[in-house]
């Protein structure tokens, strides 16, 4: 079943999915949340730094959200969130760790694993999720992805946002996979 963005935004279970999915990636990744000296970096360094390049699909636009995250997607509708964790590249989670966190945090959803991928600089988990209903059934399915990209000493945590279509999740995955940091001009 393909869930259209407008349908997903009107489905209470999928709205909860978005809130929980961001919590899994950004709050539930214990290896990513260990306190390090870089946690005390000034707030202006918490967003994406200049020199960071996130290749976007044609027609997508990007903005920095009020919480400092980078968000991108089709006009008027972000589908990708990226958070920079400066100096935390060594703490990049594996796809198995991402999957464990998703399973633990999303017990109220039925999950099916679509793809796991691990390289030295990239970890990916793609799933299809559906809210579990009180009558024992499941609600509408929605695609999602969680990823981590290591570039040098930095860690970039990526996630699809609620309402993203399967194609947007695929495109967001590729954008996360290809994040680069360009050397500062001299």
PDB file of C-alpha atoms in Angstrom:
ATOM      1  CA  UNK A   1       0.000   0.000   0.000  1.00  0.00           C
ATOM      2  CA  UNK A   2       1.432   3.341  -0.994  1.00  0.00           C
ATOM      3  CA  UNK A   3       0.814   6.138   1.483  1.00  0.00           C
ATOM      4  CA  UNK A   4       0.564   9.591   0.008  1.00  0.00           C
ATOM      5  CA  UNK A   5       2.088  12.434   1.964  1.00  0.00           C
ATOM      6  CA  UNK A   6      -1.246  14.136   2.542  1.00  0.00           C
ATOM      7  CA  UNK A   7      -2.717  10.854   3.819  1.00  0.00           C
ATOM      8  CA  UNK A   8       0.199  10.256   6.158  1.00  0.00           C
ATOM      9  CA  UNK A   9      -0.079  13.734   7.633  1.00  0.00           C
ATOM     10  CA  UNK A  10      -3.768  13.156   8.442  1.00  0.00           C
ATOM     11  CA  UNK A  11      -3.221   9.763  10.068  1.00  0.00           C
ATOM     12  CA  UNK A  12      -2.677  10.134  13.837  1.00  0.00           C
ATOM     13  CA  UNK A  13      -0.552   6.987  14.094  1.00  0.00           C
ATOM     14  CA  UNK A  14       1.798   8.215  11.408  1.00  0.00           C
ATOM     15  CA  UNK A  15       2.161  11.599  13.056  1.00  0.00           C
ATOM     16  CA  UNK A  16       3.222   9.755  16.195  1.00  0.00           C
ATOM     17  CA  UNK A  17       5.556   7.722  14.006  1.00  0.00           C
ATOM     18  CA  UNK A  18       7.342  10.887  12.990  1.00  0.00           C
ATOM     19  CA  UNK A  19       7.813  12.066  16.535  1.00  0.00           C
ATOM     20  CA  UNK A  20       8.984   8.663  17.707  1.00  0.00           C
ATOM     21  CA  UNK A  21      11.236   8.122  14.687  1.00  0.00           C
ATOM     22  CA  UNK A  22      13.081  11.353  15.346  1.00  0.00           C
ATOM     23  CA  UNK A  23      13.415  10.356  18.987  1.00  0.00           C
ATOM     24  CA  UNK A  24      14.898   7.002  18.015  1.00  0.00           C
ATOM     25  CA  UNK A  25      17.496   8.533  15.790  1.00  0.00           C
ATOM     26  CA  UNK A  26      18.336  11.611  17.767  1.00  0.00           C
ATOM     27  CA  UNK A  27      17.595  10.569  21.327  1.00  0.00           C
ATOM     28  CA  UNK A  28      17.649   6.798  21.334  1.00  0.00           C
ATOM     29  CA  UNK A  29      21.021   6.104  19.778  1.00  0.00           C
ATOM     30  CA  UNK A  30      22.965   5.554  22.975  1.00  0.00           C
ATOM     31  CA  UNK A  31      26.315   5.335  21.199  1.00  0.00           C
ATOM     32  CA  UNK A  32      25.618   8.671  19.537  1.00  0.00           C
ATOM     33  CA  UNK A  33      24.579  10.379  22.751  1.00  0.00           C
ATOM     34  CA  UNK A  34      27.622   9.705  24.931  1.00  0.00           C
ATOM     35  CA  UNK A  35      28.813  12.976  26.418  1.00  0.00           C
ATOM     36  CA  UNK A  36      32.005  14.231  24.872  1.00  0.00           C
ATOM     37  CA  UNK A  37      33.810  17.568  25.138  1.00  0.00           C
ATOM     38  CA  UNK A  38      32.310  18.641  21.801  1.00  0.00           C
ATOM     39  CA  UNK A  39      28.831  18.626  23.372  1.00  0.00           C
ATOM     40  CA  UNK A  40      29.741  21.999  24.860  1.00  0.00           C
ATOM     41  CA  UNK A  41      30.423  23.656  21.494  1.00  0.00           C
ATOM     42  CA  UNK A  42      28.569  26.944  21.009  1.00  0.00           C
ATOM     43  CA  UNK A  43      25.046  26.742  19.611  1.00  0.00           C
ATOM     44  CA  UNK A  44      26.039  28.262  16.272  1.00  0.00           C
ATOM     45  CA  UNK A  45      28.255  25.228  15.641  1.00  0.00           C
ATOM     46  CA  UNK A  46      25.382  22.799  16.260  1.00  0.00           C
ATOM     47  CA  UNK A  47      23.913  23.313  12.779  1.00  0.00           C
ATOM     48  CA  UNK A  48      25.576  22.239   9.572  1.00  0.00           C
ATOM     49  CA  UNK A  49      28.864  24.066   9.094  1.00  0.00           C
ATOM     50  CA  UNK A  50      29.896  25.885   5.972  1.00  0.00           C
ATOM     51  CA  UNK A  51      31.772  23.510   3.721  1.00  0.00           C
ATOM     52  CA  UNK A  52      29.245  20.703   4.300  1.00  0.00           C
ATOM     53  CA  UNK A  53      27.685  19.567   1.041  1.00  0.00           C
ATOM     54  CA  UNK A  54      24.456  17.549   0.973  1.00  0.00           C
ATOM     55  CA  UNK A  55      23.744  16.710  -2.695  1.00  0.00           C
ATOM     56  CA  UNK A  56      19.999  17.134  -3.264  1.00  0.00           C
ATOM     57  CA  UNK A  57      17.744  15.764  -5.999  1.00  0.00           C
ATOM     58  CA  UNK A  58      16.572  18.215  -8.693  1.00  0.00           C
ATOM     59  CA  UNK A  59      13.743  20.415  -7.450  1.00  0.00           C
ATOM     60  CA  UNK A  60      14.461  19.911  -3.755  1.00  0.00           C
ATOM     61  CA  UNK A  61      15.217  22.860  -1.530  1.00  0.00           C
ATOM     62  CA  UNK A  62      16.873  23.049   1.867  1.00  0.00           C
ATOM     63  CA  UNK A  63      16.638  25.116   5.006  1.00  0.00           C
ATOM     64  CA  UNK A  64      18.054  25.166   8.498  1.00  0.00           C
ATOM     65  CA  UNK A  65      15.243  24.535  10.987  1.00  0.00           C
ATOM     66  CA  UNK A  66      14.871  26.458  14.239  1.00  0.00           C
ATOM     67  CA  UNK A  67      16.418  23.517  16.134  1.00  0.00           C
ATOM     68  CA  UNK A  68      19.581  23.769  13.997  1.00  0.00           C
ATOM     69  CA  UNK A  69      18.880  20.692  11.888  1.00  0.00           C
ATOM     70  CA  UNK A  70      19.218  20.730   8.107  1.00  0.00           C
ATOM     71  CA  UNK A  71      15.948  19.806   6.380  1.00  0.00           C
ATOM     72  CA  UNK A  72      15.361  19.266   2.678  1.00  0.00           C
ATOM     73  CA  UNK A  73      12.667  18.022   0.358  1.00  0.00           C
ATOM     74  CA  UNK A  74      10.283  18.914  -2.427  1.00  0.00           C
ATOM     75  CA  UNK A  75       8.932  22.491  -2.338  1.00  0.00           C
ATOM     76  CA  UNK A  76       7.162  23.223   0.945  1.00  0.00           C
ATOM     77  CA  UNK A  77       7.547  19.715   2.364  1.00  0.00           C
ATOM     78  CA  UNK A  78      10.766  18.486   3.979  1.00  0.00           C
ATOM     79  CA  UNK A  79      11.468  14.772   3.573  1.00  0.00           C
ATOM     80  CA  UNK A  80      15.008  14.598   5.013  1.00  0.00           C
ATOM     81  CA  UNK A  81      16.483  15.722   8.308  1.00  0.00           C
ATOM     82  CA  UNK A  82      20.234  15.840   8.940  1.00  0.00           C
ATOM     83  CA  UNK A  83      21.882  16.625  12.273  1.00  0.00           C
ATOM     84  CA  UNK A  84      25.596  17.243  12.641  1.00  0.00           C
ATOM     85  CA  UNK A  85      27.418  15.774  15.640  1.00  0.00           C
ATOM     86  CA  UNK A  86      30.863  17.452  15.455  1.00  0.00           C
ATOM     87  CA  UNK A  87      33.762  15.264  16.540  1.00  0.00           C
ATOM     88  CA  UNK A  88      31.569  12.189  17.094  1.00  0.00           C
ATOM     89  CA  UNK A  89      32.488  10.228  13.965  1.00  0.00           C
ATOM     90  CA  UNK A  90      33.983   7.400  16.053  1.00  0.00           C
ATOM     91  CA  UNK A  91      30.523   6.838  17.561  1.00  0.00           C
ATOM     92  CA  UNK A  92      28.806   6.073  14.252  1.00  0.00           C
ATOM     93  CA  UNK A  93      26.120   3.447  14.945  1.00  0.00           C
ATOM     94  CA  UNK A  94      25.832   0.313  12.820  1.00  0.00           C
ATOM     95  CA  UNK A  95      22.629  -0.566  10.980  1.00  0.00           C
ATOM     96  CA  UNK A  96      22.111  -3.259  13.630  1.00  0.00           C
ATOM     97  CA  UNK A  97      22.256  -0.626  16.390  1.00  0.00           C
ATOM     98  CA  UNK A  98      19.845   1.574  14.438  1.00  0.00           C
ATOM     99  CA  UNK A  99      17.481  -1.420  14.016  1.00  0.00           C
ATOM    100  CA  UNK A 100      17.651  -2.301  17.722  1.00  0.00           C
ATOM    101  CA  UNK A 101      16.815   1.290  18.666  1.00  0.00           C
ATOM    102  CA  UNK A 102      13.928   1.455  16.197  1.00  0.00           C
ATOM    103  CA  UNK A 103      12.480  -1.833  17.503  1.00  0.00           C
ATOM    104  CA  UNK A 104      12.846  -0.712  21.111  1.00  0.00           C
ATOM    105  CA  UNK A 105      11.366   2.753  20.642  1.00  0.00           C
ATOM    106  CA  UNK A 106       8.586   1.835  18.208  1.00  0.00           C
ATOM    107  CA  UNK A 107       6.861  -1.043  19.942  1.00  0.00           C
ATOM    108  CA  UNK A 108       3.471   0.423  18.995  1.00  0.00           C
ATOM    109  CA  UNK A 109       4.292  -0.064  15.292  1.00  0.00           C
ATOM    110  CA  UNK A 110       4.544  -3.104  13.078  1.00  0.00           C
ATOM    111  CA  UNK A 111       7.916  -2.944  11.337  1.00  0.00           C
ATOM    112  CA  UNK A 112       9.271  -4.694   8.300  1.00  0.00           C
ATOM    113  CA  UNK A 113      12.941  -4.406   7.473  1.00  0.00           C
ATOM    114  CA  UNK A 114      13.520  -3.337   3.876  1.00  0.00           C
ATOM    115  CA  UNK A 115      17.279  -2.725   3.806  1.00  0.00           C
ATOM    116  CA  UNK A 116      20.325  -2.696   6.071  1.00  0.00           C
ATOM    117  CA  UNK A 117      23.697  -1.473   4.878  1.00  0.00           C
ATOM    118  CA  UNK A 118      27.017  -0.916   6.607  1.00  0.00           C
ATOM    119  CA  UNK A 119      30.262   0.531   5.267  1.00  0.00           C
ATOM    120  CA  UNK A 120      33.086   2.164   7.234  1.00  0.00           C
ATOM    121  CA  UNK A 121      31.502   5.588   6.613  1.00  0.00           C
ATOM    122  CA  UNK A 122      27.762   4.887   6.243  1.00  0.00           C
ATOM    123  CA  UNK A 123      25.054   2.924   8.047  1.00  0.00           C
ATOM    124  CA  UNK A 124      21.515   2.629   6.719  1.00  0.00           C
ATOM    125  CA  UNK A 125      18.251   1.176   7.956  1.00  0.00           C
ATOM    126  CA  UNK A 126      15.170   1.346   5.729  1.00  0.00           C
ATOM    127  CA  UNK A 127      11.869   0.087   7.079  1.00  0.00           C
ATOM    128  CA  UNK A 128       8.172   0.057   6.366  1.00  0.00           C
ATOM    129  CA  UNK A 129       6.109   0.962   9.422  1.00  0.00           C
ATOM    130  CA  UNK A 130       2.446   0.755  10.283  1.00  0.00           C
ATOM    131  CA  UNK A 131       0.791   1.723  13.558  1.00  0.00           C
ATOM    132  CA  UNK A 132      -0.610  -1.223  15.512  1.00  0.00           C
ATOM    133  CA  UNK A 133      -4.331  -0.743  16.105  1.00  0.00           C
ATOM    134  CA  UNK A 134      -6.287  -1.572  19.263  1.00  0.00           C
ATOM    135  CA  UNK A 135      -8.317  -4.210  17.382  1.00  0.00           C
ATOM    136  CA  UNK A 136      -5.146  -6.139  16.538  1.00  0.00           C
ATOM    137  CA  UNK A 137      -4.891  -4.837  12.992  1.00  0.00           C
ATOM    138  CA  UNK A 138      -2.448  -2.392  11.526  1.00  0.00           C
ATOM    139  CA  UNK A 139      -2.899   1.087  10.129  1.00  0.00           C
ATOM    140  CA  UNK A 140      -1.546   2.466   6.867  1.00  0.00           C
ATOM    141  CA  UNK A 141       2.058   1.679   6.011  1.00  0.00           C
ATOM    142  CA  UNK A 142       4.721   4.338   5.580  1.00  0.00           C
ATOM    143  CA  UNK A 143       8.343   4.087   4.439  1.00  0.00           C
ATOM    144  CA  UNK A 144      11.135   5.439   6.633  1.00  0.00           C
ATOM    145  CA  UNK A 145      14.899   5.461   6.820  1.00  0.00           C
ATOM    146  CA  UNK A 146      17.499   6.139   9.476  1.00  0.00           C
ATOM    147  CA  UNK A 147      21.121   6.662   8.561  1.00  0.00           C
ATOM    148  CA  UNK A 148      24.482   7.716   9.867  1.00  0.00           C
ATOM    149  CA  UNK A 149      27.309   9.117   7.763  1.00  0.00           C
ATOM    150  CA  UNK A 150      30.841   9.592   9.018  1.00  0.00           C
ATOM    151  CA  UNK A 151      32.935  12.249   7.308  1.00  0.00           C
ATOM    152  CA  UNK A 152      36.325  12.700   8.943  1.00  0.00           C
ATOM    153  CA  UNK A 153      35.790  13.213  12.661  1.00  0.00           C
ATOM    154  CA  UNK A 154      32.169  14.309  12.262  1.00  0.00           C
ATOM    155  CA  UNK A 155      28.955  12.292  12.401  1.00  0.00           C
ATOM    156  CA  UNK A 156      25.839  13.162  10.414  1.00  0.00           C
ATOM    157  CA  UNK A 157      22.577  11.552  11.558  1.00  0.00           C
ATOM    158  CA  UNK A 158      19.873  11.379   8.908  1.00  0.00           C
ATOM    159  CA  UNK A 159      16.209  10.408   8.933  1.00  0.00           C
ATOM    160  CA  UNK A 160      13.236  10.643   6.641  1.00  0.00           C
ATOM    161  CA  UNK A 161      10.428  12.847   7.908  1.00  0.00           C
ATOM    162  CA  UNK A 162       6.743  11.899   8.239  1.00  0.00           C
ATOM    163  CA  UNK A 163       4.796  12.084   5.012  1.00  0.00           C
ATOM    164  CA  UNK A 164       7.733  11.196   2.750  1.00  0.00           C
ATOM    165  CA  UNK A 165       6.822   8.923  -0.143  1.00  0.00           C
ATOM    166  CA  UNK A 166       8.813   5.789  -0.940  1.00  0.00           C
ATOM    167  CA  UNK A 167      10.617   7.657  -3.738  1.00  0.00           C
ATOM    168  CA  UNK A 168      11.410  10.588  -1.442  1.00  0.00           C
ATOM    169  CA  UNK A 169      12.799   8.164   1.156  1.00  0.00           C
ATOM    170  CA  UNK A 170      15.012   6.636  -1.546  1.00  0.00           C
ATOM    171  CA  UNK A 171      16.234  10.068  -2.664  1.00  0.00           C
ATOM    172  CA  UNK A 172      16.811  11.181   0.944  1.00  0.00           C
ATOM    173  CA  UNK A 173      18.820   8.009   1.557  1.00  0.00           C
ATOM    174  CA  UNK A 174      21.094   8.808  -1.382  1.00  0.00           C
ATOM    175  CA  UNK A 175      21.523  12.404  -0.203  1.00  0.00           C
ATOM    176  CA  UNK A 176      22.623  11.147   3.228  1.00  0.00           C
ATOM    177  CA  UNK A 177      24.963   8.581   1.691  1.00  0.00           C
ATOM    178  CA  UNK A 178      26.787  11.278  -0.299  1.00  0.00           C
ATOM    179  CA  UNK A 179      27.233  14.013   2.341  1.00  0.00           C
ATOM    180  CA  UNK A 180      30.667  15.598   1.961  1.00  0.00           C
ATOM    181  CA  UNK A 181      32.758  18.157   3.798  1.00  0.00           C
ATOM    182  CA  UNK A 182      34.784  20.451   1.582  1.00  0.00           C
ATOM    183  CA  UNK A 183      38.056  21.919   2.769  1.00  0.00           C
ATOM    184  CA  UNK A 184      37.866  25.526   3.912  1.00  0.00           C
ATOM    185  CA  UNK A 185      39.334  28.012   1.421  1.00  0.00           C
ATOM    186  CA  UNK A 186      42.779  29.329   2.321  1.00  0.00           C
TER     187      UNK A 186
END
